[in-house]
Amino acid sequence: MSRDLPWPTDLPASARERLERTLAPLPEHRRTTFALRVSRWWADLVDGLSPYPDPPAVAARVLELAAAAYLEREDDLHLLDERRSLEPDWFQRPGVVGYAVYAERFAPEGTLAGVARHADHLRQLGVTYLHLMPLLQPRPAPNDGGYAVADYRRVREDLGTMADLRALTRSLRGQGISLCLDLVLNHVAREHEWAQAARAGDERYRRYFHVFPDRTVPDAYEATLPEVFPDFAPGSFTLDEELDGWVWTTFNSYQWDLAWENPDVFCEIADVILFLANQGVEVLRLDAIAFIWKRMGTACQNEPEVHQLTQALRAVSRIAAPSLVFLAEAIVGPNELVHYLGQGRHHGKVSDLAYHNSLMVQIWSMLASRDSRLAERALSRFPQVPSTSAWITYLRCHDDIGWAIDDDDARSVMVDGWAHRKFLSDYYSGEFEGSTAEGLVFQHNPATATGASPAAPPASSAWAARCGGSTPRSTRRASRRPPRPWTWRSPASCSGMPSSTGGAVSR
């Protein structure tokens, strides 16, 4: 005899009826599990949707998407959900080792099927977490290294198909390896179907983007917006003739920022998350998450709504696919970074993982300066993060290094923050006397480099450090060097790490 499902008491009756119709084909224990999860996460979902005028209505909409995804979820993924619910600390365990790779470069075949055939090799290396760099269908080049996504539901044709992706995740699970994929939250390619519909005059999809008839509002925003790519994509807005307006493009002119203040956008991305979870993806790297909410008079990064909406997305995934975890790609200053793992009202309710970019920056700072005092100061004052979360520690990744040195931390050890950031950029580009590094300065901002904005780094550097070697070279020569912030000692060998780093860095 069927029993009433344990829905939350404040779930609207109409929503309850729609959910029960969707779930009707499932056995009773599956329907009961879904209802119990809704009861557990309903409050977090509604609270996270508070940026919208009617949070319960948006929550009811997204629950229907969750129910549809839950209905389609394969049995082995339901089993994984149950296992991970009993072992929620699986990604915090000391044996977890991450490995990031481009699929086309990892296997001789250059395909997802080729990666699957080498899953046993990854396991022999001790890998338990595999991050495959962008593989969802991008626009034709240039495409920001694959981060200009034209279709969230297709794999790059040169790598295979969605069926190949599902086969890969099954193969990896058999070896005890979790797959991580990139999900770009802030923008889509202008070739994406949403952008194409907007260009064709569909008002619904035009509201998916920030579009302005003239430069009045864009100019007001740009008074406080930093430029991400000042060298080759200056400004944050692009005139599109087919759209007949200025569209927000934080990164490149072909990457259109999504208007997250529109609840339709939230529901679309939630549906994409559930779709990818049903392909067997276990970790989603939330790319460009810091940029999703816009507010006039700010830098439009790290706004409170970012964390509210992340909480809501996490609640949705916990209902339909609780084995999925979120990795925040928030390469921001230390004071903002901890919020992506949850502080205050969002404690333990947002991303499960975050890159410890501050540790990465401080390691390279110590290597260049031969001094650990700044690192000791900066790392010792990090707020406590939730016990249910974890840092991904790393030395380098595919991105440039933004020298996230806090001015207050620098002052506390008698160092000028601006000068030290400039020193690091010069050191790792080979500009600094005695440096053997051969890195390239990336996206140097002349206004910042001259000290117009001393709180921000003068440059980022994409570089490869090397001991010895040929004459140092750099893409750019500074016309004037600031005073050296550290007492220089002769360069040391690259074979050691300062003892104050507290141990080896994994990944």
PDB file of C-alpha atoms in Angstrom, residues 215-409:
ATOM      1  CA  ARG A 215      26.802  53.607 -23.808  1.00  0.00           C
ATOM      2  CA  THR A 216      25.139  55.442 -20.905  1.00  0.00           C
ATOM      3  CA  VAL A 217      24.802  52.500 -18.503  1.00  0.00           C
ATOM      4  CA  PRO A 218      27.929  50.654 -19.695  1.00  0.00           C
ATOM      5  CA  ASP A 219      30.009  53.785 -19.096  1.00  0.00           C
ATOM      6  CA  ALA A 220      28.600  54.073 -15.582  1.00  0.00           C
ATOM      7  CA  TYR A 221      29.502  50.436 -14.838  1.00  0.00           C
ATOM      8  CA  GLU A 222      32.965  50.760 -16.350  1.00  0.00           C
ATOM      9  CA  ALA A 223      33.822  53.559 -13.938  1.00  0.00           C
ATOM     10  CA  THR A 224      34.485  50.836 -11.332  1.00  0.00           C
ATOM     11  CA  LEU A 225      35.043  47.698 -13.441  1.00  0.00           C
ATOM     12  CA  PRO A 226      38.562  46.267 -13.745  1.00  0.00           C
ATOM     13  CA  GLU A 227      39.579  44.991 -17.167  1.00  0.00           C
ATOM     14  CA  VAL A 228      40.281  41.261 -17.324  1.00  0.00           C
ATOM     15  CA  PHE A 229      42.129  41.306 -20.653  1.00  0.00           C
ATOM     16  CA  PRO A 230      43.257  44.925 -21.133  1.00  0.00           C
ATOM     17  CA  ASP A 231      45.767  43.997 -23.856  1.00  0.00           C
ATOM     18  CA  PHE A 232      43.502  42.296 -26.375  1.00  0.00           C
ATOM     19  CA  ALA A 233      39.950  42.741 -25.040  1.00  0.00           C
ATOM     20  CA  PRO A 234      39.751  46.157 -23.381  1.00  0.00           C
ATOM     21  CA  GLY A 235      36.489  47.232 -21.853  1.00  0.00           C
ATOM     22  CA  SER A 236      33.589  45.125 -20.610  1.00  0.00           C
ATOM     23  CA  PHE A 237      30.930  45.779 -23.268  1.00  0.00           C
ATOM     24  CA  THR A 238      30.691  45.006 -26.975  1.00  0.00           C
ATOM     25  CA  LEU A 239      28.444  46.543 -29.621  1.00  0.00           C
ATOM     26  CA  ASP A 240      26.617  43.784 -31.501  1.00  0.00           C
ATOM     27  CA  GLU A 241      24.812  44.963 -34.620  1.00  0.00           C
ATOM     28  CA  GLU A 242      22.497  41.949 -34.872  1.00  0.00           C
ATOM     29  CA  LEU A 243      21.520  42.435 -31.241  1.00  0.00           C
ATOM     30  CA  ASP A 244      21.235  46.188 -31.832  1.00  0.00           C
ATOM     31  CA  GLY A 245      22.812  46.971 -28.472  1.00  0.00           C
ATOM     32  CA  TRP A 246      25.811  46.846 -26.191  1.00  0.00           C
ATOM     33  CA  VAL A 247      26.169  43.429 -24.546  1.00  0.00           C
ATOM     34  CA  TRP A 248      28.200  42.769 -21.391  1.00  0.00           C
ATOM     35  CA  THR A 249      31.401  40.867 -22.267  1.00  0.00           C
ATOM     36  CA  THR A 250      33.668  40.692 -19.216  1.00  0.00           C
ATOM     37  CA  PHE A 251      36.287  38.480 -20.868  1.00  0.00           C
ATOM     38  CA  ASN A 252      36.154  38.585 -24.677  1.00  0.00           C
ATOM     39  CA  SER A 253      33.785  40.107 -27.209  1.00  0.00           C
ATOM     40  CA  TYR A 254      32.556  36.624 -28.158  1.00  0.00           C
ATOM     41  CA  GLN A 255      31.761  35.630 -24.532  1.00  0.00           C
ATOM     42  CA  TRP A 256      28.406  37.098 -23.492  1.00  0.00           C
ATOM     43  CA  ASP A 257      27.775  37.465 -19.759  1.00  0.00           C
ATOM     44  CA  LEU A 258      24.586  35.805 -18.541  1.00  0.00           C
ATOM     45  CA  ALA A 259      22.031  37.920 -16.654  1.00  0.00           C
ATOM     46  CA  TRP A 260      21.753  35.910 -13.450  1.00  0.00           C
ATOM     47  CA  GLU A 261      19.185  38.343 -12.053  1.00  0.00           C
ATOM     48  CA  ASN A 262      16.790  36.611 -14.461  1.00  0.00           C
ATOM     49  CA  PRO A 263      15.474  33.437 -12.735  1.00  0.00           C
ATOM     50  CA  ASP A 264      15.145  31.788 -16.157  1.00  0.00           C
ATOM     51  CA  VAL A 265      18.950  31.798 -16.362  1.00  0.00           C
ATOM     52  CA  PHE A 266      19.208  30.149 -12.951  1.00  0.00           C
ATOM     53  CA  CYS A 267      16.802  27.396 -14.028  1.00  0.00           C
ATOM     54  CA  GLU A 268      18.671  26.841 -17.298  1.00  0.00           C
ATOM     55  CA  ILE A 269      22.025  26.431 -15.543  1.00  0.00           C
ATOM     56  CA  ALA A 270      20.499  24.221 -12.844  1.00  0.00           C
ATOM     57  CA  ASP A 271      19.180  21.967 -15.613  1.00  0.00           C
ATOM     58  CA  VAL A 272      22.637  21.833 -17.222  1.00  0.00           C
ATOM     59  CA  ILE A 273      24.171  20.842 -13.875  1.00  0.00           C
ATOM     60  CA  LEU A 274      21.671  18.015 -13.470  1.00  0.00           C
ATOM     61  CA  PHE A 275      22.286  16.888 -17.056  1.00  0.00           C
ATOM     62  CA  LEU A 276      26.055  16.680 -16.514  1.00  0.00           C
ATOM     63  CA  ALA A 277      25.575  14.889 -13.199  1.00  0.00           C
ATOM     64  CA  ASN A 278      23.518  12.278 -15.060  1.00  0.00           C
ATOM     65  CA  GLN A 279      26.448  11.704 -17.414  1.00  0.00           C
ATOM     66  CA  GLY A 280      28.404  10.544 -14.372  1.00  0.00           C
ATOM     67  CA  VAL A 281      30.360  13.747 -13.702  1.00  0.00           C
ATOM     68  CA  GLU A 282      31.142  13.873  -9.977  1.00  0.00           C
ATOM     69  CA  VAL A 283      32.833  17.281  -9.634  1.00  0.00           C
ATOM     70  CA  LEU A 284      31.934  20.503 -11.422  1.00  0.00           C
ATOM     71  CA  ARG A 285      34.555  23.232 -11.526  1.00  0.00           C
ATOM     72  CA  LEU A 286      32.455  26.405 -11.420  1.00  0.00           C
ATOM     73  CA  ASP A 287      34.430  28.598 -13.774  1.00  0.00           C
ATOM     74  CA  ALA A 288      34.306  32.396 -13.427  1.00  0.00           C
ATOM     75  CA  ILE A 289      31.850  32.069 -10.533  1.00  0.00           C
ATOM     76  CA  ALA A 290      33.021  35.320  -8.917  1.00  0.00           C
ATOM     77  CA  PHE A 291      31.640  37.401 -11.817  1.00  0.00           C
ATOM     78  CA  ILE A 292      28.040  36.233 -12.100  1.00  0.00           C
ATOM     79  CA  TRP A 293      26.273  39.031 -10.197  1.00  0.00           C
ATOM     80  CA  LYS A 294      26.466  42.665 -11.323  1.00  0.00           C
ATOM     81  CA  ARG A 295      26.043  45.712  -9.120  1.00  0.00           C
ATOM     82  CA  MET A 296      26.572  49.324 -10.142  1.00  0.00           C
ATOM     83  CA  GLY A 297      29.430  51.067  -8.356  1.00  0.00           C
ATOM     84  CA  THR A 298      31.371  47.853  -7.617  1.00  0.00           C
ATOM     85  CA  ALA A 299      33.907  45.661  -9.382  1.00  0.00           C
ATOM     86  CA  CYS A 300      31.036  43.193 -10.028  1.00  0.00           C
ATOM     87  CA  GLN A 301      32.953  40.376  -8.384  1.00  0.00           C
ATOM     88  CA  ASN A 302      32.315  38.469  -5.140  1.00  0.00           C
ATOM     89  CA  GLU A 303      28.899  40.033  -4.607  1.00  0.00           C
ATOM     90  CA  PRO A 304      26.736  38.435  -1.854  1.00  0.00           C
ATOM     91  CA  GLU A 305      24.286  37.080  -4.418  1.00  0.00           C
ATOM     92  CA  VAL A 306      27.055  34.881  -5.837  1.00  0.00           C
ATOM     93  CA  HIS A 307      27.052  32.855  -2.628  1.00  0.00           C
ATOM     94  CA  GLN A 308      23.275  32.849  -2.314  1.00  0.00           C
ATOM     95  CA  LEU A 309      22.804  31.424  -5.795  1.00  0.00           C
ATOM     96  CA  THR A 310      25.604  28.895  -5.293  1.00  0.00           C
ATOM     97  CA  GLN A 311      23.767  27.708  -2.189  1.00  0.00           C
ATOM     98  CA  ALA A 312      20.607  27.248  -4.241  1.00  0.00           C
ATOM     99  CA  LEU A 313      22.434  25.353  -6.998  1.00  0.00           C
ATOM    100  CA  ARG A 314      24.039  23.095  -4.407  1.00  0.00           C
ATOM    101  CA  ALA A 315      20.667  22.393  -2.803  1.00  0.00           C
ATOM    102  CA  VAL A 316      19.232  21.369  -6.182  1.00  0.00           C
ATOM    103  CA  SER A 317      22.130  19.006  -6.839  1.00  0.00           C
ATOM    104  CA  ARG A 318      21.862  17.517  -3.340  1.00  0.00           C
ATOM    105  CA  ILE A 319      18.246  16.636  -4.069  1.00  0.00           C
ATOM    106  CA  ALA A 320      18.697  14.975  -7.477  1.00  0.00           C
ATOM    107  CA  ALA A 321      22.372  13.913  -7.486  1.00  0.00           C
ATOM    108  CA  PRO A 322      23.992  14.185  -4.034  1.00  0.00           C
ATOM    109  CA  SER A 323      27.221  12.527  -5.173  1.00  0.00           C
ATOM    110  CA  LEU A 324      28.022  15.691  -7.171  1.00  0.00           C
ATOM    111  CA  VAL A 325      30.277  18.257  -5.514  1.00  0.00           C
ATOM    112  CA  PHE A 326      31.176  21.821  -6.503  1.00  0.00           C
ATOM    113  CA  LEU A 327      34.679  23.229  -6.953  1.00  0.00           C
ATOM    114  CA  ALA A 328      34.794  27.038  -6.873  1.00  0.00           C
ATOM    115  CA  GLU A 329      37.155  28.540  -9.424  1.00  0.00           C
ATOM    116  CA  ALA A 330      37.473  31.784  -7.471  1.00  0.00           C
ATOM    117  CA  ILE A 331      40.931  33.210  -8.015  1.00  0.00           C
ATOM    118  CA  VAL A 332      40.374  36.154  -5.715  1.00  0.00           C
ATOM    119  CA  GLY A 333      42.053  37.790  -2.756  1.00  0.00           C
ATOM    120  CA  PRO A 334      42.331  35.893   0.534  1.00  0.00           C
ATOM    121  CA  ASN A 335      39.631  37.942   2.256  1.00  0.00           C
ATOM    122  CA  GLU A 336      37.097  36.940  -0.401  1.00  0.00           C
ATOM    123  CA  LEU A 337      38.308  33.409  -1.045  1.00  0.00           C
ATOM    124  CA  VAL A 338      36.997  31.798   2.151  1.00  0.00           C
ATOM    125  CA  HIS A 339      33.434  32.869   1.340  1.00  0.00           C
ATOM    126  CA  TYR A 340      33.354  30.414  -1.550  1.00  0.00           C
ATOM    127  CA  LEU A 341      33.543  27.569   0.974  1.00  0.00           C
ATOM    128  CA  GLY A 342      30.944  29.240   3.160  1.00  0.00           C
ATOM    129  CA  GLN A 343      31.011  31.847   5.898  1.00  0.00           C
ATOM    130  CA  GLY A 344      28.222  33.161   8.118  1.00  0.00           C
ATOM    131  CA  ARG A 345      24.758  32.202   6.898  1.00  0.00           C
ATOM    132  CA  HIS A 346      26.292  30.187   4.047  1.00  0.00           C
ATOM    133  CA  HIS A 347      28.590  28.142   6.284  1.00  0.00           C
ATOM    134  CA  GLY A 348      28.877  24.691   4.723  1.00  0.00           C
ATOM    135  CA  LYS A 349      26.194  25.444   2.128  1.00  0.00           C
ATOM    136  CA  VAL A 350      28.062  26.585  -0.980  1.00  0.00           C
ATOM    137  CA  SER A 351      31.032  25.005  -2.769  1.00  0.00           C
ATOM    138  CA  ASP A 352      32.623  21.879  -1.334  1.00  0.00           C
ATOM    139  CA  LEU A 353      36.073  22.538  -2.778  1.00  0.00           C
ATOM    140  CA  ALA A 354      38.076  25.639  -3.658  1.00  0.00           C
ATOM    141  CA  TYR A 355      41.516  26.269  -5.084  1.00  0.00           C
ATOM    142  CA  HIS A 356      43.895  27.533  -2.412  1.00  0.00           C
ATOM    143  CA  ASN A 357      45.371  30.113  -4.751  1.00  0.00           C
ATOM    144  CA  SER A 358      46.705  32.149  -1.823  1.00  0.00           C
ATOM    145  CA  LEU A 359      48.916  29.239  -0.786  1.00  0.00           C
ATOM    146  CA  MET A 360      50.081  28.843  -4.380  1.00  0.00           C
ATOM    147  CA  VAL A 361      50.973  32.540  -4.648  1.00  0.00           C
ATOM    148  CA  GLN A 362      52.761  32.523  -1.293  1.00  0.00           C
ATOM    149  CA  ILE A 363      54.883  29.518  -2.284  1.00  0.00           C
ATOM    150  CA  TRP A 364      56.157  31.318  -5.371  1.00  0.00           C
ATOM    151  CA  SER A 365      56.608  34.473  -3.294  1.00  0.00           C
ATOM    152  CA  MET A 366      58.778  32.586  -0.812  1.00  0.00           C
ATOM    153  CA  LEU A 367      60.851  31.031  -3.576  1.00  0.00           C
ATOM    154  CA  ALA A 368      61.534  34.433  -5.140  1.00  0.00           C
ATOM    155  CA  SER A 369      62.123  36.406  -1.925  1.00  0.00           C
ATOM    156  CA  ARG A 370      63.836  33.663   0.122  1.00  0.00           C
ATOM    157  CA  ASP A 371      61.689  34.809   3.024  1.00  0.00           C
ATOM    158  CA  SER A 372      58.665  33.141   4.637  1.00  0.00           C
ATOM    159  CA  ARG A 373      57.417  35.973   6.878  1.00  0.00           C
ATOM    160  CA  LEU A 374      54.748  37.255   4.498  1.00  0.00           C
ATOM    161  CA  ALA A 375      53.437  33.736   3.875  1.00  0.00           C
ATOM    162  CA  GLU A 376      53.339  32.997   7.593  1.00  0.00           C
ATOM    163  CA  ARG A 377      51.340  36.165   8.206  1.00  0.00           C
ATOM    164  CA  ALA A 378      48.927  35.729   5.290  1.00  0.00           C
ATOM    165  CA  LEU A 379      48.194  32.032   5.819  1.00  0.00           C
ATOM    166  CA  SER A 380      47.916  32.221   9.609  1.00  0.00           C
ATOM    167  CA  ARG A 381      45.024  34.682   9.510  1.00  0.00           C
ATOM    168  CA  PHE A 382      42.738  32.694   7.217  1.00  0.00           C
ATOM    169  CA  PRO A 383      39.307  32.268   8.813  1.00  0.00           C
ATOM    170  CA  GLN A 384      38.232  28.757   9.677  1.00  0.00           C
ATOM    171  CA  VAL A 385      36.462  27.070   6.770  1.00  0.00           C
ATOM    172  CA  PRO A 386      33.606  24.582   7.189  1.00  0.00           C
ATOM    173  CA  SER A 387      34.643  21.103   8.295  1.00  0.00           C
ATOM    174  CA  THR A 388      32.662  19.698   5.366  1.00  0.00           C
ATOM    175  CA  SER A 389      34.836  21.490   2.792  1.00  0.00           C
ATOM    176  CA  ALA A 390      38.403  21.159   1.555  1.00  0.00           C
ATOM    177  CA  TRP A 391      41.094  23.105  -0.252  1.00  0.00           C
ATOM    178  CA  ILE A 392      42.667  21.919  -3.478  1.00  0.00           C
ATOM    179  CA  THR A 393      46.347  22.673  -3.017  1.00  0.00           C
ATOM    180  CA  TYR A 394      48.459  23.073  -6.125  1.00  0.00           C
ATOM    181  CA  LEU A 395      51.621  24.676  -7.453  1.00  0.00           C
ATOM    182  CA  ARG A 396      50.452  25.690 -10.938  1.00  0.00           C
ATOM    183  CA  CYS A 397      47.496  25.284 -13.250  1.00  0.00           C
ATOM    184  CA  HIS A 398      46.661  26.299 -16.816  1.00  0.00           C
ATOM    185  CA  ASP A 399      45.896  29.907 -15.805  1.00  0.00           C
ATOM    186  CA  ASP A 400      48.232  32.820 -15.308  1.00  0.00           C
ATOM    187  CA  ILE A 401      49.276  33.738 -11.769  1.00  0.00           C
ATOM    188  CA  GLY A 402      47.539  36.789 -10.372  1.00  0.00           C
ATOM    189  CA  TRP A 403      49.772  38.096  -7.590  1.00  0.00           C
ATOM    190  CA  ALA A 404      47.131  38.149  -4.836  1.00  0.00           C
ATOM    191  CA  ILE A 405      49.261  39.750  -2.133  1.00  0.00           C
ATOM    192  CA  ASP A 406      47.173  41.671   0.384  1.00  0.00           C
ATOM    193  CA  ASP A 407      48.485  45.147   1.248  1.00  0.00           C
ATOM    194  CA  ASP A 408      47.658  44.770   4.956  1.00  0.00           C
ATOM    195  CA  ASP A 409      49.539  41.473   5.138  1.00  0.00           C
TER     196      ASP A 409
END
